[in-house]
Structures are given as structure tokens and as C-alpha cells.
Amino acid sequence: MSLSRTATTFPPPVMEARRWLDGVTHPADRPLLNVSQAAPVDPPPAAMREAMAEIVIDDPAAHLYGPVLGLPELRAEVAKQWTASYGGDVTADQVAITSGCNQAFAASIATLCGEGDEVIIPVPYYFNHRMWLDMSGVKTVALTTGEGMIPDADDAAKLITPRTRAIALVSPNNPCGVEYPAATLHAFFELARAHGIALIVDETYRDFDSRSGAPHDLFTDPAWDDTLIQLYSFSKAYRLTGHRVGAVIASEARLAEIEKFLDTVTICPNQLGQRAALWGMQNLTQWLAGEREEILDRRAAIHDHFHLLADKGWKLLGCGAYFAYVQHPFDMSSADLAPLLVKEAGVLLLPGTMFMPEDVPGGERQLRIAFANIDSSGVAMLFDRLASLSL
Ligand SMILES: Cc1ncc(COP(=O)(O)O)c(C=O)c1O
């Protein structure tokens, strides 16, 4: 008997980490610092919630099925803003709205791969990408990253086989935080095109990129859609995690395939969420710029305070978007250290082992800190607690 699809992969890491909290009490003078999850903890800004309330009351279509590939106005708005910000040509027909960016990845892989095909992903990876590949019967081919946590297209070239269907990148990266240079993305694009495979770029954290201007030039290629599949999430930018809205930007032909997947799985994306996302894109540009500044301040706080940990043998491997990715100095695996930190330091974070296949070394020395929800004083408190550990 063959394994069921879900039996081919591991349980959701964030849920597993939450279980480490069971039965642990945190003293009043040392409350839990939860840096495990890459998600805003606050709801969308009040003005957006008011707009959503009006939509709920006044717009009957917000409660009904809608087009499988999404609200036409939202697709058009994404196309317009993408064309302006990436300096290339993106049309509404090349944009589909999905029920979150995870679904955009799942749908894209479903259009690209059959059983036994291969997808190259840099490690450490975003674990849901790995899980979906497992559940699709697709082999994850690990592309190791060296110093700086930036993958190299020449290394990826050596991993391409006749079964390779895509290379999937995340920039700014989860879990490492690093922003892939435009030249790196360009080299991956050329590599993928030369081999007739797809380049998937998940830009969930694009709104928090520290660089000004377009992070890459891929959309300026007039034929970008023969190779590029870009993924986006409205979850982080507008704090809409619970409403499940994401996007996939790809060729019309691919979106016609994606339509089969979406029609079967969710029929249409959440109607209220889509309208909220549209409202956000049209009204929250200034607000979002402020959110980005706040995240960049927190990132600066990681750098400013890291000496507290560096003095104790820790190393900062990557930092940006919502994440710092660090190397710990202890003689134990991060898989054992992370649950211990809940009890010993009142800190919940995820071990590097959750972002790596078992046969790739390195993860046992690494930890991911999702710092988006702690301010500068929280960062100082976190590092103080970690620095005073004696294990
Ligand atoms: C790289 C990456 N892609 C996708 C997602 C999921 O986004 P969504 O809420 O839009 O499904 C996340 C969330 O953490 C992420 O980090």
C-alpha cells in the first residue's frame, strides 16, 4: 500500500512549537517573548476595518461566489501597481488572486509538476514549500547557501536534471531575512529560461524590503512570463492574515491551468478579503510606508543589540524582512534547544532544523527569530535573556 499524500510530510512546525508552551508558566516579571511566527498580531488599521464593515453591509456580492481567478478590479490594481513599481509590463490577465500566498505556491506547483518531478529550493527553506512538494510527490532538491545565505545560480545549475521543473526562491527570505540581490535573481531567471523550467519567486515580504526601488528587473523582460511565476501575499502588508488573500503573477496560459486548481479547491478567493486588499492598495500607501519604517527600525535594533549575543559566541547569519537567522554557541541541536528556551528563557522561536531536510547539516546550530512583533526594547530584552543562558 502506498502512503497517503499527507503521510509523506511532517506536521506543521508552528503548531508543534506552540505545544512546547503547554504546562509552562511564565513569571510576571519575565513574560513570554514569542518570536516564533511571522505574522502581524494586530488587526488591520481602523480605517480599513470600517471600510470592510461597510462592504459587509452594503455590497451583496461580497457574500457570494466570485470569479475563480479573483476580483477583476483587484487583478487590475495589482497589474497597475506592479507595472509602475517593477518597471515592466504586467496586465490584469497575468494576475490571479488566490486564497493566500501558500495557495498560490500550491497551485503553481500543481501546474508544473507530476509525480517524481523535482523542484530546486535553497536551504534553509520555507517549510510550507517543502511540505507541499512532499504532498505532491515532488522531490525537493536542496540548494545549499553559503556565507550570506544567498543562493548561487551556478550551484543550482549543477542540480538540474531532466526531471527538474522549477526553482523556487523567497526574497526577502523566510527564514533568513536576506534580500536577494537583483543580479542573483537575474542569474536564476536566465538559468531557468535556458533550461525551459520555471522560476518561482515568492515576494511575500516585498513591502518590507530595505532597498528603494524595484528589487529586481525580471518584469522588464518583454517575455518575462515564459519563465517567471511571482507570488505575493496581502497577509503581511495589510494585516489580513485571517482573510486569506494572495496573488500569483504569471502567463495567461499558466493562469488558465491554475484556474482548474483553484476552482476545485476554493472556487473563489474570500470576497471580503479581496475587497479589503483592493481598498488597502488604493488607500494605505502612506500607512504601509510607515509600517515598513517600523520594521526597518526593528531590524536596525537587531543589529544594534547583537553585540550582546556576539560576545557569547552567537553569530548573525541573516537579517531583514521579519527575520533574524542566527547561529547559537551551545553544544546541542537547535531541535532540543528551542523547547528548552521556553522554560529557561521564556522565549519561543523556531529551530533551524525545521527549515532543513534531515540530511543537510547546519540547521542544528541555527535558530530563526521572527522579530516583527517586538520593538527595540523587546529586542534588547530578548538578547539579554539569550545572552545570560548557561546551558
Ligand atoms: C515566504 C512565505 N510565503 C507564503 C506565506 C503565507 O502567506 P499567506 O498568508 O498569504 O498564505 C508566508 C507566511 O509566513 C511566507 O513566509
Short mmCIF file of C-alpha atoms and ligand atoms in Angstrom, two decimals:
data_model
loop_
_atom_site.label_atom_id
_atom_site.label_comp_id
_atom_site.label_asym_id
_atom_site.label_seq_id
_atom_site.Cartn_x
_atom_site.Cartn_y
_atom_site.Cartn_z
CA MET A 1 0.00 0.00 0.00
CA SER A 2 1.34 3.44 -0.82
CA LEU A 3 1.47 6.31 1.66
CA SER A 4 -1.35 8.83 1.67
CA ARG A 5 -0.41 12.29 0.38
CA THR A 6 -0.38 13.83 3.85
CA ALA A 7 1.61 10.96 5.34
CA THR A 8 4.52 11.92 3.07
CA THR A 9 5.31 15.03 5.06
CA PHE A 10 5.86 16.33 8.59
CA PRO A 11 3.35 18.04 10.94
CA PRO A 12 3.06 21.87 10.79
CA PRO A 13 6.11 23.29 12.64
CA VAL A 14 4.36 26.35 14.12
CA MET A 15 1.74 24.10 15.74
CA GLU A 16 4.44 21.80 17.09
CA ALA A 17 6.27 24.77 18.62
CA ARG A 18 3.08 26.00 20.24
CA ARG A 19 2.83 22.71 22.09
CA TRP A 20 6.15 23.47 23.82
CA LEU A 21 4.23 26.13 25.74
CA ASP A 22 1.86 23.58 27.29
CA GLY A 23 2.24 23.42 31.06
CA VAL A 24 4.97 26.08 31.22
CA THR A 25 4.18 29.10 33.39
CA HIS A 26 5.92 32.41 32.80
CA PRO A 27 6.69 34.58 35.86
CA ALA A 28 5.07 38.05 35.81
CA ASP A 29 8.50 39.71 35.64
CA ARG A 30 9.53 37.54 32.69
CA PRO A 31 6.58 37.26 30.28
CA LEU A 32 6.84 35.03 27.23
CA LEU A 33 8.61 36.58 24.25
CA ASN A 34 7.04 34.91 21.24
CA VAL A 35 9.27 35.31 18.20
CA SER A 36 8.14 32.12 16.52
CA GLN A 37 5.63 33.33 13.99
CA ALA A 38 5.96 35.60 11.00
CA ALA A 39 2.57 37.21 11.30
CA PRO A 40 1.22 40.56 12.42
CA VAL A 41 -0.54 40.24 15.79
CA ASP A 42 -2.75 43.32 15.35
CA PRO A 43 -5.82 43.61 13.13
CA PRO A 44 -5.83 45.86 10.04
CA PRO A 45 -5.91 49.62 10.76
CA ALA A 46 -9.26 51.02 11.91
CA ALA A 47 -9.99 52.80 8.63
CA MET A 48 -9.69 49.52 6.76
CA ARG A 49 -11.92 47.72 9.23
CA GLU A 50 -14.52 50.45 8.84
CA ALA A 51 -14.35 50.10 5.06
CA MET A 52 -14.75 46.34 5.47
CA ALA A 53 -17.77 46.80 7.73
CA GLU A 54 -19.41 48.96 5.08
CA ILE A 55 -18.68 46.36 2.43
CA VAL A 56 -20.27 43.66 4.60
CA ILE A 57 -23.46 45.72 4.90
CA ASP A 58 -23.64 47.44 1.53
CA ASP A 59 -22.14 45.09 -1.05
CA PRO A 60 -24.23 41.92 -1.54
CA ALA A 61 -21.63 40.47 -3.93
CA ALA A 62 -19.14 40.36 -1.05
CA HIS A 63 -21.04 37.33 0.28
CA LEU A 64 -21.31 35.31 -2.91
CA TYR A 65 -19.08 33.23 -5.15
CA GLY A 66 -17.00 35.37 -7.46
CA PRO A 67 -14.65 34.75 -10.40
CA VAL A 68 -12.26 31.84 -9.80
CA LEU A 69 -9.17 33.92 -10.65
CA GLY A 70 -10.27 36.78 -8.46
CA LEU A 71 -11.96 40.14 -8.37
CA PRO A 72 -11.28 41.88 -11.72
CA GLU A 73 -10.70 45.25 -10.01
CA LEU A 74 -8.09 43.77 -7.68
CA ARG A 75 -6.33 41.96 -10.54
CA ALA A 76 -6.26 45.26 -12.46
CA GLU A 77 -4.92 47.19 -9.44
CA VAL A 78 -2.12 44.67 -8.88
CA ALA A 79 -1.25 44.87 -12.59
CA LYS A 80 -1.19 48.67 -12.47
CA GLN A 81 0.91 48.95 -9.32
CA TRP A 82 3.28 46.16 -10.39
CA THR A 83 3.84 47.78 -13.79
CA ALA A 84 4.65 51.04 -12.01
CA SER A 85 6.90 49.58 -9.33
CA TYR A 86 8.80 46.90 -11.29
CA GLY A 87 9.13 48.95 -14.45
CA GLY A 88 7.83 46.23 -16.74
CA ASP A 89 4.57 45.30 -18.32
CA VAL A 90 2.08 43.30 -16.24
CA THR A 91 -1.53 43.03 -17.41
CA ALA A 92 -4.62 42.11 -15.37
CA ASP A 93 -4.83 38.85 -17.34
CA GLN A 94 -1.43 37.91 -15.90
CA VAL A 95 -2.63 38.29 -12.30
CA ALA A 96 -4.72 35.80 -10.36
CA ILE A 97 -5.89 36.25 -6.80
CA THR A 98 -5.56 33.24 -4.52
CA SER A 99 -6.60 32.30 -1.01
CA GLY A 100 -3.25 33.36 0.40
CA CYS A 101 0.26 33.01 -0.94
CA ASN A 102 0.58 29.41 0.24
CA GLN A 103 -2.24 28.51 -2.12
CA ALA A 104 -0.50 30.46 -4.90
CA PHE A 105 2.54 28.21 -4.41
CA ALA A 106 0.46 25.04 -4.26
CA ALA A 107 -1.48 25.96 -7.40
CA SER A 108 1.70 26.87 -9.28
CA ILE A 109 3.40 23.58 -8.41
CA ALA A 110 0.28 21.68 -9.45
CA THR A 111 0.55 23.25 -12.93
CA LEU A 112 4.25 22.45 -13.22
CA CYS A 113 4.90 19.06 -11.71
CA GLY A 114 3.86 15.46 -11.87
CA GLU A 115 4.81 12.57 -9.60
CA GLY A 116 8.58 12.18 -9.32
CA ASP A 117 9.47 15.59 -10.73
CA GLU A 118 11.98 17.82 -8.96
CA VAL A 119 12.00 21.39 -7.68
CA ILE A 120 15.18 23.10 -6.51
CA ILE A 121 14.87 25.24 -3.37
CA PRO A 122 17.58 26.96 -1.36
CA VAL A 123 18.05 25.74 2.21
CA PRO A 124 17.13 26.84 4.79
CA TYR A 125 13.69 26.80 3.14
CA TYR A 126 10.18 28.00 3.98
CA PHE A 127 8.79 24.77 5.43
CA ASN A 128 5.35 25.00 3.81
CA HIS A 129 7.04 24.91 0.40
CA ARG A 130 8.75 21.68 1.38
CA MET A 131 5.51 20.25 2.78
CA TRP A 132 3.59 20.95 -0.41
CA LEU A 133 6.30 19.43 -2.57
CA ASP A 134 6.25 16.32 -0.35
CA MET A 135 2.48 16.05 -0.56
CA SER A 136 2.63 16.47 -4.35
CA GLY A 137 5.07 13.58 -4.79
CA VAL A 138 7.70 16.10 -5.93
CA LYS A 139 11.32 15.73 -4.85
CA THR A 140 12.76 18.72 -3.01
CA VAL A 141 16.30 19.26 -4.28
CA ALA A 142 18.18 21.24 -1.65
CA LEU A 143 20.39 24.07 -2.85
CA THR A 144 22.76 24.90 -0.02
CA THR A 145 23.59 28.52 0.65
CA GLY A 146 26.96 29.63 1.97
CA GLU A 147 28.13 32.73 3.77
CA GLY A 148 25.48 35.44 3.49
CA MET A 149 22.66 32.88 2.94
CA ILE A 150 22.34 33.93 -0.72
CA PRO A 151 21.98 31.03 -3.18
CA ASP A 152 24.16 30.86 -6.26
CA ALA A 153 22.75 30.18 -9.73
CA ASP A 154 25.93 28.33 -10.77
CA ASP A 155 25.43 25.90 -7.86
CA ALA A 156 21.79 25.47 -8.88
CA ALA A 157 22.83 24.69 -12.47
CA LYS A 158 24.65 21.58 -11.20
CA LEU A 159 21.42 20.29 -9.63
CA ILE A 160 19.26 20.48 -12.75
CA THR A 161 18.21 17.10 -14.15
CA PRO A 162 15.69 16.07 -16.82
CA ARG A 163 13.09 15.89 -14.01
CA THR A 164 13.61 19.48 -12.79
CA ARG A 165 10.52 21.60 -13.34
CA ALA A 166 11.24 24.73 -11.32
CA ILE A 167 13.50 26.65 -8.99
CA ALA A 168 11.60 28.34 -6.15
CA LEU A 169 13.10 31.33 -4.32
CA VAL A 170 11.83 33.51 -1.48
CA SER A 171 13.07 37.12 -1.36
CA PRO A 172 13.21 38.84 1.07
CA ASN A 173 13.80 35.43 2.53
CA ASN A 174 11.96 33.40 5.11
CA PRO A 175 13.67 32.16 7.31
CA CYS A 176 16.96 34.03 6.72
CA GLY A 177 15.65 37.57 6.21
CA VAL A 178 18.19 38.27 3.46
CA GLU A 179 17.25 40.26 0.37
CA TYR A 180 18.49 38.55 -2.78
CA PRO A 181 20.44 41.00 -4.97
CA ALA A 182 18.85 41.86 -8.33
CA ALA A 183 21.82 40.24 -10.06
CA THR A 184 21.20 36.96 -8.21
CA LEU A 185 17.55 36.89 -9.25
CA HIS A 186 18.54 37.76 -12.80
CA ALA A 187 21.06 34.91 -12.92
CA PHE A 188 18.42 32.46 -11.66
CA PHE A 189 15.96 33.76 -14.26
CA GLU A 190 18.47 33.24 -17.08
CA LEU A 191 19.33 29.78 -15.78
CA ALA A 192 15.69 28.74 -15.57
CA ARG A 193 14.93 30.11 -19.03
CA ALA A 194 17.95 28.37 -20.57
CA HIS A 195 16.66 25.05 -19.22
CA GLY A 196 13.00 25.64 -20.06
CA ILE A 197 11.97 25.44 -16.40
CA ALA A 198 10.02 27.91 -14.26
CA LEU A 199 11.45 30.39 -11.78
CA ILE A 200 9.05 30.89 -8.87
CA VAL A 201 9.79 33.95 -6.73
CA ASP A 202 7.77 34.30 -3.54
CA GLU A 203 7.78 38.00 -2.63
CA THR A 204 5.53 37.84 0.42
CA TYR A 205 7.84 40.31 2.20
CA ARG A 206 8.40 42.71 -0.71
CA ASP A 207 6.75 45.60 1.13
CA PHE A 208 9.43 45.43 3.84
CA ASP A 209 12.47 45.36 1.56
CA SER A 210 15.06 47.85 2.83
CA ARG A 211 16.09 48.85 -0.70
CA SER A 212 14.34 51.64 -2.50
CA GLY A 213 13.04 51.00 -5.99
CA ALA A 214 12.42 47.67 -7.70
CA PRO A 215 14.16 44.71 -6.05
CA HIS A 216 14.80 43.09 -9.46
CA ASP A 217 14.41 43.72 -13.16
CA LEU A 218 12.71 40.47 -14.15
CA PHE A 219 9.43 42.07 -15.24
CA THR A 220 11.26 44.39 -17.64
CA ASP A 221 11.92 41.41 -19.92
CA PRO A 222 9.11 41.62 -22.51
CA ALA A 223 8.75 37.82 -22.38
CA TRP A 224 9.09 37.51 -18.57
CA ASP A 225 6.06 35.25 -18.38
CA ASP A 226 7.71 32.40 -20.31
CA THR A 227 9.76 31.72 -17.14
CA LEU A 228 8.72 33.80 -14.14
CA ILE A 229 5.95 32.96 -11.69
CA GLN A 230 5.80 35.57 -8.96
CA LEU A 231 3.87 35.03 -5.73
CA TYR A 232 2.57 37.68 -3.36
CA SER A 233 0.66 37.85 -0.08
CA PHE A 234 -1.70 40.52 1.23
CA SER A 235 -1.37 38.95 4.70
CA LYS A 236 1.61 40.88 6.00
CA ALA A 237 1.29 44.25 4.27
CA TYR A 238 -2.31 44.86 5.33
CA ARG A 239 -2.53 42.51 8.35
CA LEU A 240 -5.14 40.45 6.53
CA THR A 241 -3.79 37.02 7.53
CA GLY A 242 -7.20 35.71 8.56
CA HIS A 243 -8.87 36.78 5.34
CA ARG A 244 -6.58 34.67 3.12
CA VAL A 245 -5.66 36.79 0.12
CA GLY A 246 -2.59 36.30 -2.05
CA ALA A 247 -1.68 36.55 -5.71
CA VAL A 248 0.15 34.77 -8.48
CA ILE A 249 1.56 36.74 -11.39
CA ALA A 250 2.26 34.52 -14.40
CA SER A 251 1.37 33.90 -18.04
CA GLU A 252 -2.26 33.78 -19.07
CA ALA A 253 -1.77 30.18 -20.17
CA ARG A 254 -0.48 29.19 -16.74
CA LEU A 255 -3.32 31.02 -15.02
CA ALA A 256 -5.77 29.00 -17.13
CA GLU A 257 -4.19 25.87 -15.59
CA ILE A 258 -4.20 27.45 -12.14
CA GLU A 259 -7.91 28.12 -12.59
CA LYS A 260 -8.53 24.35 -12.59
CA PHE A 261 -6.78 24.02 -9.24
CA LEU A 262 -8.49 27.00 -7.61
CA ASP A 263 -11.93 26.10 -8.91
CA THR A 264 -11.63 22.66 -7.38
CA VAL A 265 -10.13 23.70 -4.05
CA THR A 266 -11.69 27.03 -3.03
CA ILE A 267 -13.91 28.04 -6.00
CA CYS A 268 -13.02 31.68 -5.43
CA PRO A 269 -10.90 33.69 -3.02
CA ASN A 270 -12.54 35.29 0.01
CA GLN A 271 -14.71 38.11 -1.31
CA LEU A 272 -14.46 40.40 1.70
CA GLY A 273 -10.72 39.88 1.90
CA GLN A 274 -10.27 40.75 -1.77
CA ARG A 275 -12.24 43.96 -1.38
CA ALA A 276 -10.23 44.84 1.71
CA ALA A 277 -6.99 44.19 -0.20
CA LEU A 278 -8.18 46.44 -3.02
CA TRP A 279 -9.14 49.15 -0.53
CA GLY A 280 -5.73 48.80 1.10
CA MET A 281 -3.87 49.10 -2.20
CA GLN A 282 -5.84 52.24 -3.05
CA ASN A 283 -5.83 53.93 0.36
CA LEU A 284 -3.00 52.68 2.56
CA THR A 285 0.17 53.54 0.65
CA GLN A 286 1.27 56.04 3.29
CA TRP A 287 0.29 53.78 6.16
CA LEU A 288 2.21 50.88 4.63
CA ALA A 289 5.27 53.08 4.19
CA GLY A 290 5.09 53.74 7.94
CA GLU A 291 4.81 50.01 8.70
CA ARG A 292 7.89 49.40 6.58
CA GLU A 293 9.80 52.08 8.50
CA GLU A 294 8.83 50.42 11.77
CA ILE A 295 10.06 47.02 10.56
CA LEU A 296 13.30 48.59 9.35
CA ASP A 297 13.74 50.16 12.81
CA ARG A 298 13.31 46.74 14.40
CA ARG A 299 15.83 45.28 12.01
CA ALA A 300 18.24 48.08 12.99
CA ALA A 301 17.62 47.18 16.66
CA ILE A 302 18.71 43.59 15.92
CA HIS A 303 21.99 44.89 14.51
CA ASP A 304 22.46 47.45 17.28
CA HIS A 305 21.95 44.95 20.10
CA PHE A 306 23.52 41.88 18.54
CA HIS A 307 26.86 42.55 20.30
CA LEU A 308 25.17 41.19 23.46
CA LEU A 309 24.98 37.80 21.77
CA ALA A 310 28.12 38.06 19.65
CA ASP A 311 30.10 38.40 22.91
CA LYS A 312 28.74 34.99 23.91
CA GLY A 313 29.64 33.26 20.64
CA TRP A 314 26.42 33.78 18.70
CA LYS A 315 26.53 34.74 15.02
CA LEU A 316 24.05 36.73 12.94
CA LEU A 317 23.70 34.83 9.67
CA GLY A 318 20.97 36.92 8.06
CA CYS A 319 18.65 39.77 8.95
CA GLY A 320 15.79 41.51 7.14
CA ALA A 321 12.08 41.39 6.37
CA TYR A 322 10.56 39.89 9.53
CA PHE A 323 13.53 37.69 10.45
CA ALA A 324 16.92 37.33 12.03
CA TYR A 325 18.59 33.99 11.41
CA VAL A 326 21.24 33.18 13.99
CA GLN A 327 23.84 30.58 14.92
CA HIS A 328 23.89 29.56 18.59
CA PRO A 329 27.04 28.57 20.52
CA PHE A 330 25.67 25.62 22.51
CA ASP A 331 26.72 22.01 22.22
CA MET A 332 23.24 20.74 21.46
CA SER A 333 20.89 20.62 18.50
CA SER A 334 18.56 23.57 17.97
CA ALA A 335 15.75 20.98 17.93
CA ASP A 336 16.47 20.38 21.65
CA LEU A 337 17.50 23.93 22.45
CA ALA A 338 14.31 25.62 21.16
CA PRO A 339 11.89 23.82 23.56
CA LEU A 340 14.38 24.38 26.38
CA LEU A 341 14.39 28.14 25.69
CA VAL A 342 10.68 28.27 26.51
CA LYS A 343 11.42 27.02 30.04
CA GLU A 344 14.85 28.58 30.61
CA ALA A 345 14.39 31.99 28.98
CA GLY A 346 10.68 32.47 28.32
CA VAL A 347 11.42 32.65 24.59
CA LEU A 348 9.56 30.85 21.83
CA LEU A 349 11.37 30.62 18.50
CA LEU A 350 11.88 28.01 15.81
CA PRO A 351 14.97 25.83 15.38
CA GLY A 352 16.90 25.74 12.11
CA THR A 353 16.17 22.02 11.88
CA MET A 354 12.59 22.92 10.93
CA PHE A 355 13.87 24.70 7.82
CA MET A 356 16.20 21.96 6.56
CA PRO A 357 15.98 18.42 5.26
CA GLU A 358 17.44 15.99 7.79
CA ASP A 359 20.37 15.10 5.55
CA VAL A 360 21.58 18.70 5.16
CA PRO A 361 23.82 19.77 8.05
CA GLY A 362 23.74 23.22 9.66
CA GLY A 363 20.18 23.55 10.95
CA GLU A 364 21.09 22.11 14.33
CA ARG A 365 23.23 25.19 15.06
CA GLN A 366 20.65 27.67 13.79
CA LEU A 367 17.54 29.48 15.09
CA ARG A 368 15.03 31.81 13.47
CA ILE A 369 13.91 34.92 15.31
CA ALA A 370 10.73 36.44 13.84
CA PHE A 371 11.21 39.95 15.22
CA ALA A 372 8.30 41.77 13.54
CA ASN A 373 6.24 41.81 16.74
CA ILE A 374 8.88 43.05 19.17
CA ASP A 375 10.13 46.62 19.33
CA SER A 376 13.62 47.82 20.11
CA SER A 377 13.27 47.30 23.87
CA GLY A 378 11.85 43.82 23.19
CA VAL A 379 14.90 43.01 21.09
CA ALA A 380 17.19 44.15 23.92
CA MET A 381 15.21 42.04 26.40
CA LEU A 382 15.34 39.01 24.08
CA PHE A 383 19.09 39.26 23.61
CA ASP A 384 19.65 39.81 27.36
CA ARG A 385 17.75 36.63 28.11
CA LEU A 386 19.60 34.61 25.47
CA ALA A 387 22.99 36.06 26.49
CA SER A 388 22.52 35.10 30.13
CA LEU A 389 21.73 31.47 29.40
CA SER A 390 24.09 28.95 30.90
CA LEU A 391 23.47 25.54 29.41
C1 LIG B 1 7.57 33.00 2.27
C2 LIG B 1 6.12 32.92 2.62
N1 LIG B 1 5.23 32.59 1.68
C3 LIG B 1 3.94 32.49 1.97
C4 LIG B 1 3.46 32.71 3.23
C5 LIG B 1 2.00 32.54 3.51
O1 LIG B 1 1.30 33.67 3.15
P1 LIG B 1 -0.29 33.68 3.10
O2 LIG B 1 -0.79 34.07 4.44
O3 LIG B 1 -0.60 34.73 2.07
O4 LIG B 1 -0.74 32.32 2.66
C6 LIG B 1 4.35 33.04 4.26
C7 LIG B 1 3.86 33.26 5.65
O5 LIG B 1 4.57 33.18 6.60
C8 LIG B 1 5.72 33.14 3.94
O6 LIG B 1 6.61 33.43 4.89
#
